[in-house]
Short mmCIF file of C-alpha atoms in Angstrom, two decimals:
data_model
loop_
_atom_site.label_atom_id
_atom_site.label_comp_id
_atom_site.label_asym_id
_atom_site.label_seq_id
_atom_site.Cartn_x
_atom_site.Cartn_y
_atom_site.Cartn_z
CA MET A 195 0.03 -0.03 -0.36
CA THR A 196 1.53 3.47 -0.90
CA THR A 197 1.69 6.10 1.31
CA LEU A 198 -1.05 7.93 -0.48
CA GLN A 199 -3.39 4.80 -0.11
CA LEU A 200 -2.68 4.61 3.57
CA MET A 201 -3.96 8.12 4.04
CA GLY A 202 -6.76 7.49 1.83
CA GLN A 203 -7.83 4.46 4.00
CA GLN A 204 -7.29 6.64 7.21
CA ALA A 205 -9.35 9.48 5.64
CA LYS A 206 -11.97 7.27 4.98
CA ALA A 207 -11.98 5.32 8.52
CA ALA A 208 -12.03 9.24 9.66
CA SER A 209 -15.10 10.61 7.71
CA TYR A 210 -17.32 7.31 9.27
CA VAL A 211 -16.59 8.60 12.92
CA LEU A 212 -17.04 12.06 11.92
CA ALA A 213 -20.37 11.32 10.16
CA ALA A 214 -21.81 10.14 13.37
CA THR A 215 -20.57 12.90 15.34
CA THR A 216 -22.78 15.25 17.11
CA THR A 217 -22.87 19.03 16.18
CA ALA A 218 -21.78 19.96 19.26
CA ASP A 219 -18.63 18.05 19.34
CA LYS A 220 -17.94 19.51 15.72
CA ASN A 221 -18.39 22.74 16.82
CA ARG A 222 -15.85 22.07 20.25
CA ALA A 223 -13.51 21.00 17.56
CA LEU A 224 -13.70 24.22 15.30
CA LEU A 225 -13.39 26.55 18.32
CA ALA A 226 -10.35 24.70 19.52
CA ILE A 227 -8.63 24.64 16.32
CA ALA A 228 -9.37 28.99 15.96
CA ASP A 229 -7.97 28.98 19.39
CA GLN A 230 -4.85 26.90 18.28
CA LEU A 231 -4.71 29.62 15.35
CA GLU A 232 -4.44 32.57 17.88
CA ALA A 233 -1.90 30.90 20.63
CA SER A 234 0.64 30.00 17.80
CA GLU A 235 0.26 33.01 15.41
CA ALA A 236 3.93 33.81 15.61
CA ALA A 237 5.30 30.01 14.49
CA ILE A 238 2.44 30.76 11.75
CA LEU A 239 4.14 34.03 10.77
CA ALA A 240 7.13 32.97 11.15
CA ALA A 241 6.70 29.45 8.65
CA ASN A 242 5.07 31.59 6.08
CA ALA A 243 8.26 34.10 6.42
CA GLU A 244 9.55 31.06 5.04
CA ASP A 245 7.39 30.85 2.19
CA LEU A 246 7.62 34.40 1.33
CA ALA A 247 11.42 34.24 1.54
CA ILE A 248 11.69 31.61 -1.36
CA ALA A 249 8.70 33.14 -3.15
CA ASP A 250 10.89 36.86 -3.13
CA GLY A 251 13.68 34.83 -4.29
CA ASN A 252 11.99 33.26 -7.41
CA GLY A 253 10.60 36.73 -7.68
CA VAL A 254 6.79 35.96 -7.73
CA SER A 255 4.30 38.32 -9.15
CA PRO A 256 2.85 41.01 -6.56
CA ALA A 257 -0.46 39.03 -7.27
CA LEU A 258 0.90 35.74 -6.01
CA ARG A 259 2.94 36.89 -2.96
CA ASP A 260 -0.29 38.54 -1.69
CA ARG A 261 -2.18 35.30 -2.08
CA LEU A 262 0.76 33.22 -0.12
CA LEU A 263 0.84 36.08 2.32
CA LEU A 264 -0.20 35.67 6.16
CA ASN A 265 -0.27 38.33 8.95
CA SER A 266 -1.47 39.05 12.06
CA SER A 267 -5.08 40.25 10.40
CA ARG A 268 -5.34 37.23 8.40
CA VAL A 269 -4.41 34.68 10.93
CA GLN A 270 -7.32 36.64 13.25
CA GLY A 271 -9.67 36.56 10.44
CA LEU A 272 -9.04 32.86 9.92
CA ALA A 273 -10.09 32.18 13.27
CA ASN A 274 -12.97 34.64 12.98
CA ASP A 275 -13.88 32.57 10.52
CA LEU A 276 -13.79 28.98 12.15
CA ARG A 277 -15.90 30.60 14.66
CA ALA A 278 -18.26 31.72 12.13
CA VAL A 279 -19.01 28.56 11.08
CA ALA A 280 -19.36 26.75 14.49
CA ARG A 281 -22.28 29.54 14.72
CA LEU A 282 -23.83 28.22 11.57
CA ALA A 283 -26.75 26.01 11.28
CA ASP A 284 -25.79 22.35 10.79
CA PRO A 285 -27.43 20.67 7.67
CA VAL A 286 -26.37 17.14 8.36
CA GLY A 287 -29.26 15.30 9.28
CA GLU A 288 -31.65 17.69 7.79
CA GLU A 289 -34.76 16.00 6.20
CA LEU A 290 -36.11 17.11 3.18
CA ASP A 291 -39.26 16.79 1.19
CA GLY A 292 -40.83 14.35 3.87
CA LYS A 293 -44.27 12.59 2.29
CA VAL A 294 -46.62 9.61 3.27
CA LEU A 295 -46.67 7.77 -0.19
CA ASP A 296 -49.86 5.96 -0.95
CA ASN A 297 -48.54 2.21 -0.33
CA GLY A 298 -48.03 3.81 3.63
CA LEU A 299 -44.00 4.23 3.29
CA ARG A 300 -43.07 7.44 5.22
CA LEU A 301 -40.47 8.69 2.69
CA CYS A 302 -38.00 11.79 3.22
CA ARG A 303 -34.51 12.73 2.09
CA ARG A 304 -31.70 13.30 4.55
CA ARG A 305 -28.56 15.43 4.24
CA VAL A 306 -25.32 13.48 4.87
CA PRO A 307 -21.50 14.04 4.56
CA ILE A 308 -20.00 13.07 1.02
CA GLY A 309 -17.75 11.53 2.57
CA VAL A 310 -13.74 12.13 2.15
CA LEU A 311 -12.73 15.22 -0.06
CA GLY A 312 -9.52 15.66 -1.85
CA VAL A 313 -8.51 19.63 -2.22
CA ILE A 314 -5.87 20.41 -4.79
CA TYR A 315 -4.87 24.04 -4.44
CA GLU A 316 -1.93 26.78 -4.97
CA ALA A 317 -0.84 29.48 -3.31
CA ARG A 318 -3.30 30.20 -0.40
CA PRO A 319 -2.63 29.10 2.86
CA ASN A 320 -5.91 29.94 4.22
CA VAL A 321 -7.16 28.03 1.80
CA THR A 322 -6.35 25.25 4.49
CA ILE A 323 -8.13 26.35 6.94
CA ASP A 324 -11.53 27.12 5.39
CA ILE A 325 -11.29 23.72 4.04
CA ALA A 326 -10.74 21.68 7.23
CA GLY A 327 -13.40 24.00 8.94
CA LEU A 328 -16.31 23.25 6.17
CA ALA A 329 -15.28 19.69 5.85
CA LEU A 330 -15.36 19.16 9.73
CA LYS A 331 -18.62 20.85 10.17
CA THR A 332 -20.18 18.35 7.37
CA GLY A 333 -18.56 15.72 8.89
CA ASN A 334 -16.50 14.97 5.99
CA ALA A 335 -12.77 14.35 6.19
CA ALA A 336 -10.09 15.97 3.89
CA ILE A 337 -6.85 15.20 1.99
CA LEU A 338 -5.31 18.59 1.40
CA ARG A 339 -2.51 18.79 -1.07
CA GLY A 340 -1.27 22.44 -1.30
CA GLY A 341 1.00 24.37 -3.13
CA LYS A 342 4.74 24.07 -2.97
CA GLU A 343 5.13 27.62 -2.50
CA THR A 344 3.07 27.28 0.73
CA ILE A 345 4.45 23.93 1.92
CA HIS A 346 5.85 25.69 5.18
CA SER A 347 2.62 27.33 6.09
CA ASN A 348 0.31 24.48 5.37
CA ARG A 349 2.60 22.21 7.55
CA ILE A 350 2.14 24.24 10.61
CA LEU A 351 -1.48 24.81 10.05
CA VAL A 352 -2.32 21.04 9.38
CA GLU A 353 -0.03 20.44 12.50
CA LEU A 354 -1.99 22.81 14.69
CA ILE A 355 -5.70 21.56 13.08
CA ARG A 356 -4.64 17.79 13.83
CA THR A 357 -3.86 18.69 17.58
CA ALA A 358 -6.61 20.39 18.60
CA LEU A 359 -8.59 17.58 16.78
CA ASP A 360 -6.88 14.81 18.84
CA GLY A 361 -7.35 17.39 21.96
CA CYS A 362 -11.36 17.11 21.54
CA GLY A 363 -10.93 13.19 20.79
CA LEU A 364 -11.95 13.29 16.98
CA PRO A 365 -9.66 11.40 14.72
CA ALA A 366 -6.52 13.56 13.77
CA ASP A 367 -6.82 11.84 10.22
CA ALA A 368 -9.92 13.65 9.08
CA VAL A 369 -7.39 16.24 8.13
CA GLN A 370 -4.50 15.25 6.11
CA PHE A 371 -1.52 17.05 4.30
CA ILE A 372 0.30 15.48 1.08
CA ASP A 373 3.73 17.04 2.56
CA SER A 374 5.44 16.74 -0.90
CA PRO A 375 5.92 19.01 -3.79
CA ASP A 376 6.23 15.85 -6.31
CA ARG A 377 3.81 16.58 -9.11
CA ALA A 378 3.09 12.67 -9.40
CA LEU A 379 1.24 12.82 -6.02
CA VAL A 380 -1.73 14.77 -7.56
CA GLY A 381 -1.78 12.10 -10.64
CA GLU A 382 -2.00 9.34 -7.64
CA LEU A 383 -4.84 11.41 -5.81
CA LEU A 384 -7.06 11.35 -8.70
CA LYS A 385 -7.21 8.08 -8.81
CA LEU A 386 -7.87 7.40 -5.59
CA ASP A 387 -11.46 6.58 -6.08
CA LYS A 388 -11.69 4.03 -3.34
CA TYR A 389 -11.47 6.17 -0.59
CA VAL A 390 -11.86 9.71 -2.02
CA ASP A 391 -15.44 11.09 -2.77
CA MET A 392 -14.95 14.25 -4.51
CA ILE A 393 -12.15 16.17 -5.97
CA VAL A 394 -12.30 20.00 -5.20
CA PRO A 395 -9.22 21.93 -7.30
CA ARG A 396 -8.72 25.49 -6.53
CA GLY A 397 -6.22 27.29 -9.05
CA GLY A 398 -5.41 27.99 -12.85
CA ALA A 399 -7.03 26.33 -15.87
CA GLY A 400 -4.05 23.94 -16.53
CA LEU A 401 -4.93 22.48 -12.89
CA HIS A 402 -8.91 22.22 -13.34
CA GLN A 403 -8.09 20.83 -17.17
CA LEU A 404 -5.68 17.96 -15.14
CA CYS A 405 -8.27 17.38 -13.08
CA LYS A 406 -10.85 16.86 -15.53
CA GLU A 407 -9.19 14.85 -17.97
CA GLN A 408 -7.03 12.44 -15.11
CA SER A 409 -9.55 11.92 -12.15
CA THR A 410 -11.61 8.88 -11.89
CA ILE A 411 -13.46 10.68 -9.06
CA PRO A 412 -16.06 13.63 -9.20
CA VAL A 413 -14.41 16.83 -9.86
CA ILE A 414 -16.02 20.52 -8.93
CA THR A 415 -14.68 22.75 -11.08
CA GLY A 416 -14.32 26.49 -10.54
CA GLY A 417 -12.05 29.06 -9.06
CA MET A 418 -11.25 30.59 -12.07
CA GLY A 419 -12.92 33.81 -13.48
CA ILE A 420 -13.05 36.20 -15.77
CA CYS A 421 -15.18 38.65 -14.94
CA HIS A 422 -17.10 41.58 -16.20
CA LEU A 423 -19.28 44.69 -15.70
CA TYR A 424 -21.42 45.84 -18.73
CA ILE A 425 -22.41 49.82 -18.03
CA GLU A 426 -25.64 51.45 -19.60
CA PRO A 427 -26.11 55.00 -19.97
CA SER A 428 -29.03 54.95 -17.63
CA ALA A 429 -26.40 54.01 -14.71
CA ASP A 430 -25.58 56.55 -11.92
CA PHE A 431 -22.13 57.18 -13.48
CA ALA A 432 -20.72 58.40 -10.04
CA ARG A 433 -21.81 55.06 -8.08
CA ALA A 434 -21.01 53.36 -10.74
CA ILE A 435 -17.41 54.22 -10.55
CA ALA A 436 -17.10 53.17 -7.11
CA VAL A 437 -18.35 49.83 -7.97
CA VAL A 438 -15.86 49.25 -10.83
CA VAL A 439 -13.11 50.42 -8.69
CA ASN A 440 -14.14 48.22 -5.76
CA ALA A 441 -14.40 45.33 -8.25
CA LYS A 442 -11.22 45.52 -9.61
CA VAL A 443 -8.68 46.83 -6.68
CA GLN A 444 -10.26 45.81 -3.53
CA ARG A 445 -8.27 42.65 -3.74
CA PRO A 446 -7.05 42.40 -7.48
CA SER A 447 -5.72 38.68 -7.20
CA ALA A 448 -8.90 37.07 -6.20
CA CYS A 449 -10.92 35.28 -8.68
CA ASN A 450 -13.86 37.56 -8.37
CA ALA A 451 -12.07 40.62 -9.46
CA LEU A 452 -13.00 42.36 -12.31
CA ASP A 453 -11.30 41.72 -15.48
CA THR A 454 -12.98 43.62 -18.13
CA LEU A 455 -15.58 46.26 -18.30
CA LEU A 456 -18.13 46.59 -21.28
CA VAL A 457 -19.56 50.19 -22.02
CA ARG A 458 -22.82 50.81 -24.18
CA GLN A 459 -21.58 53.19 -27.21
CA ASP A 460 -23.68 55.92 -26.52
CA ALA A 461 -22.38 55.74 -22.39
CA VAL A 462 -18.52 56.08 -23.34
CA SER A 463 -18.61 59.36 -21.63
CA PHE A 464 -17.89 57.06 -18.82
CA VAL A 465 -14.67 55.71 -19.95
CA PRO A 466 -12.59 58.98 -18.99
CA GLN A 467 -14.41 59.67 -15.87
CA VAL A 468 -13.59 55.66 -14.38
CA ALA A 469 -10.29 55.87 -15.97
CA ALA A 470 -9.25 58.87 -13.78
CA ALA A 471 -10.74 56.93 -10.71
CA LEU A 472 -8.45 53.96 -11.76
CA ALA A 473 -5.80 55.82 -12.25
CA ALA A 474 -5.17 57.04 -8.92
CA LYS A 475 -5.13 53.31 -7.83
CA GLY A 476 -2.45 52.43 -10.51
CA VAL A 477 -4.19 50.12 -12.52
CA GLU A 478 -3.23 49.79 -16.46
CA LEU A 479 -6.05 49.34 -19.04
CA ARG A 480 -6.05 47.49 -22.34
CA LEU A 481 -8.69 49.36 -24.71
CA THR A 482 -10.02 48.27 -27.92
CA ALA A 483 -10.07 51.06 -30.72
CA GLU A 484 -13.24 52.51 -29.44
CA ALA A 485 -12.60 52.69 -25.97
CA ARG A 486 -9.43 54.34 -26.82
CA THR A 487 -10.91 57.10 -28.82
CA ALA A 488 -13.23 57.64 -25.59
CA LEU A 489 -10.71 58.16 -23.34
CA GLY A 490 -9.03 60.74 -25.04
CA THR A 491 -5.74 61.75 -23.22
CA PRO A 492 -5.04 59.05 -20.80
CA PRO A 493 -4.43 60.32 -17.00
CA ALA A 494 -1.22 61.20 -15.99
CA GLY A 495 0.99 58.40 -14.99
CA MET A 496 -1.63 55.93 -16.42
CA VAL A 497 -0.30 52.92 -18.43
CA VAL A 498 -2.71 52.30 -21.49
CA ALA A 499 -2.02 49.78 -24.55
CA ASP A 500 -4.37 48.67 -27.22
CA ALA A 501 -5.82 45.33 -26.48
CA GLY A 502 -4.49 42.19 -28.06
CA PRO A 503 -6.44 39.03 -29.06
CA GLU A 504 -5.83 37.33 -26.09
CA ASP A 505 -6.57 40.05 -23.42
CA PHE A 506 -10.25 39.34 -22.72
CA ASP A 507 -9.78 35.74 -22.09
CA THR A 508 -6.98 36.70 -19.60
CA GLU A 509 -7.95 36.71 -15.64
CA TRP A 510 -5.43 39.41 -14.78
CA LEU A 511 -5.43 38.96 -11.04
CA GLY A 512 -3.74 42.20 -10.51
CA LEU A 513 -4.11 45.90 -11.49
CA VAL A 514 -4.84 45.32 -15.32
CA LEU A 515 -8.44 46.26 -16.77
CA GLY A 516 -9.55 45.69 -20.37
CA ILE A 517 -12.34 47.78 -21.70
CA LYS A 518 -14.39 47.31 -24.56
CA VAL A 519 -16.95 49.39 -26.13
CA VAL A 520 -20.18 47.69 -27.62
CA ALA A 521 -23.22 48.28 -29.54
CA ASP A 522 -25.73 46.91 -27.11
CA ILE A 523 -26.87 44.79 -24.16
CA ASP A 524 -26.80 41.82 -26.85
CA GLU A 525 -23.26 42.61 -27.83
CA ALA A 526 -22.44 43.04 -24.30
CA ILE A 527 -23.84 39.51 -23.51
CA ALA A 528 -22.49 37.91 -26.65
CA HIS A 529 -18.90 38.85 -25.40
CA ILE A 530 -19.62 37.59 -21.40
CA ARG A 531 -20.55 34.35 -23.30
CA ALA A 532 -17.64 34.00 -25.61
CA HIS A 533 -15.21 35.20 -23.15
CA SER A 534 -16.84 34.41 -19.26
CA CYS A 535 -15.35 31.53 -17.13
CA ASP A 536 -18.97 31.37 -15.59
CA HIS A 537 -17.87 32.90 -12.47
CA SER A 538 -19.12 36.50 -12.00
CA ASP A 539 -20.89 39.29 -14.00
CA GLY A 540 -23.00 41.94 -13.83
CA ILE A 541 -24.70 44.96 -14.93
CA LEU A 542 -24.76 48.85 -14.34
CA THR A 543 -28.18 50.25 -15.34
CA SER A 544 -30.96 51.98 -13.66
CA ASP A 545 -33.42 50.27 -16.65
CA VAL A 546 -35.24 47.20 -15.05
CA GLN A 547 -36.28 45.90 -18.14
CA SER A 548 -32.03 45.68 -19.07
CA ALA A 549 -31.29 44.11 -15.68
CA GLU A 550 -33.71 41.63 -16.15
CA HIS A 551 -32.52 40.63 -19.79
CA PHE A 552 -29.08 40.62 -18.52
CA LEU A 553 -30.07 38.16 -15.53
CA ASN A 554 -31.83 35.71 -17.75
CA GLN A 555 -29.66 35.93 -20.47
CA VAL A 556 -26.15 35.55 -18.69
CA ASN A 557 -25.76 32.15 -17.42
CA SER A 558 -22.81 32.62 -14.50
CA ALA A 559 -23.07 31.15 -11.23
CA ALA A 560 -23.44 34.53 -9.96
CA VAL A 561 -25.15 37.65 -11.76
CA TYR A 562 -25.16 41.00 -10.18
CA VAL A 563 -27.19 44.12 -10.80
CA ASN A 564 -25.50 47.55 -9.80
CA ALA A 565 -22.99 45.76 -7.32
CA SER A 566 -19.35 44.57 -7.35
CA THR A 567 -18.36 41.30 -8.53
CA ARG A 568 -16.27 40.76 -4.93
CA PHE A 569 -19.03 39.60 -3.44
CA THR A 570 -18.87 36.32 -4.80
CA ASP A 571 -17.56 34.64 -1.45
CA GLY A 572 -18.85 32.50 1.23
CA GLY A 573 -18.41 34.75 3.95
CA GLN A 574 -20.06 37.55 1.86
CA PHE A 575 -23.05 35.22 1.18
CA GLY A 576 -23.31 34.50 4.66
CA LEU A 577 -22.03 31.05 4.15
CA GLY A 578 -19.41 31.42 6.63
CA ALA A 579 -16.55 30.09 4.32
CA GLU A 580 -16.06 28.26 1.45
CA VAL A 581 -14.50 25.14 -0.32
CA ALA A 582 -14.39 26.97 -3.33
CA VAL A 583 -16.54 28.77 -6.10
CA SER A 584 -17.89 26.44 -8.23
CA THR A 585 -18.84 27.39 -12.28
CA GLN A 586 -20.42 24.17 -13.16
CA LYS A 587 -23.99 23.26 -13.18
CA LEU A 588 -23.47 19.73 -11.40
CA HIS A 589 -24.11 19.40 -8.42
CA ALA A 590 -23.26 22.91 -6.75
CA ARG A 591 -22.73 26.64 -8.29
CA GLY A 592 -21.18 29.49 -6.90
CA PRO A 593 -19.40 29.61 -3.40
CA MET A 594 -19.59 26.07 -1.99
CA GLY A 595 -20.47 26.45 1.78
CA LEU A 596 -21.71 23.75 4.45
CA THR A 597 -24.98 22.43 2.29
CA GLU A 598 -22.72 22.08 -0.63
CA LEU A 599 -20.48 19.65 0.90
CA THR A 600 -23.46 17.03 2.05
CA THR A 601 -25.26 15.03 -0.21
CA TYR A 602 -28.71 12.84 0.75
CA LYS A 603 -29.60 9.50 1.29
CA TRP A 604 -33.23 8.52 0.65
CA VAL A 605 -35.24 7.25 3.70
CA ALA A 606 -38.03 5.16 4.06
CA ARG A 607 -40.35 4.13 6.95
CA GLY A 608 -42.60 1.22 6.92
CA ASP A 609 -44.57 -0.90 9.04
CA TYR A 610 -43.10 -4.11 7.70
CA ALA A 611 -44.45 -2.84 4.39
CA THR A 612 -44.20 -5.12 1.19
CA ARG A 613 -44.55 -4.36 -2.41
CA ARG A 614 -47.57 -5.36 -4.70
#
């Protein structure tokens, strides 16, 4: 038996224990992990500093470095997120669609844990805590495979989680970490269908494609976003500027950050206005010819370039924004259908009919009217945290919180019933 097979066997055994663990005991474990994070902040930041030093030596991008970074406020935020998850209702055991059939059977669907989650992610140590918290709350075990960029941070985070679980009388093997950057182990994990019930990749398009092609386990795809906002002349431009800036700048390395602004041709006066606000934040622009004409003289110090053929298919993950002028809402929708990753897209308008048309025709996991795309997040949606943002249609869409980490079984109760 390989090391990974043993991990799978241990995770499966732990999942059976977790499935029968009470909500109170699961919450106690979550609170214990939160306490461990706070008590071990100095050690966590020291381990993270090792990862950052290696990253700086390798010349990583500012966006990737931001994903890697843990600081005091972020560690506190992770602890707070765990406490928030502990306060949420536990979906496990909930009974749905109860009814009595003509044959006398009392039938319902009962929510149960999925089992064992295999989660493959890249340069986000916070994902280690998010996954562990949501998995434990829903009675799932997890095998984590983080990126080599965060290996020191992940080692100590998983160690703290396992210590807390053991201290609460729960199996430490409920959360395990593949402590090796060997890429061959990813392929082995994707074939571990005897033990792992669902694969969740969190990373770029290459990782998702690899999982879809090689996994013998169901894969939840998502986590990559090419996000759009479309503005009409009826929008309140002053307030729309604030939304665009927030969507682009508030955390540009996030998958729900804005990548492309679509401007209706009779609203092009918005372009120089929003460009001035974006220039103050250090944003670079990639413009179509019509958008460049509408901009006129760029704001002082702003980097502006013509949009290339690949620019509207790029998830920028940094302070770059594409702007395109479109004839009408249908051209905007057509552009989104051609270039979106079905993550988060929105419209800025005061026209109710336009808003409804956009909502009906854009089939992304989250569609917004007069709001920033940055809201597509488990915490912002009241889910406590998220395992991933699913952009597929089965079995979950959008931020995956507690409910999305459960499945159901049919429960039938009879009085020694027999079928005729």
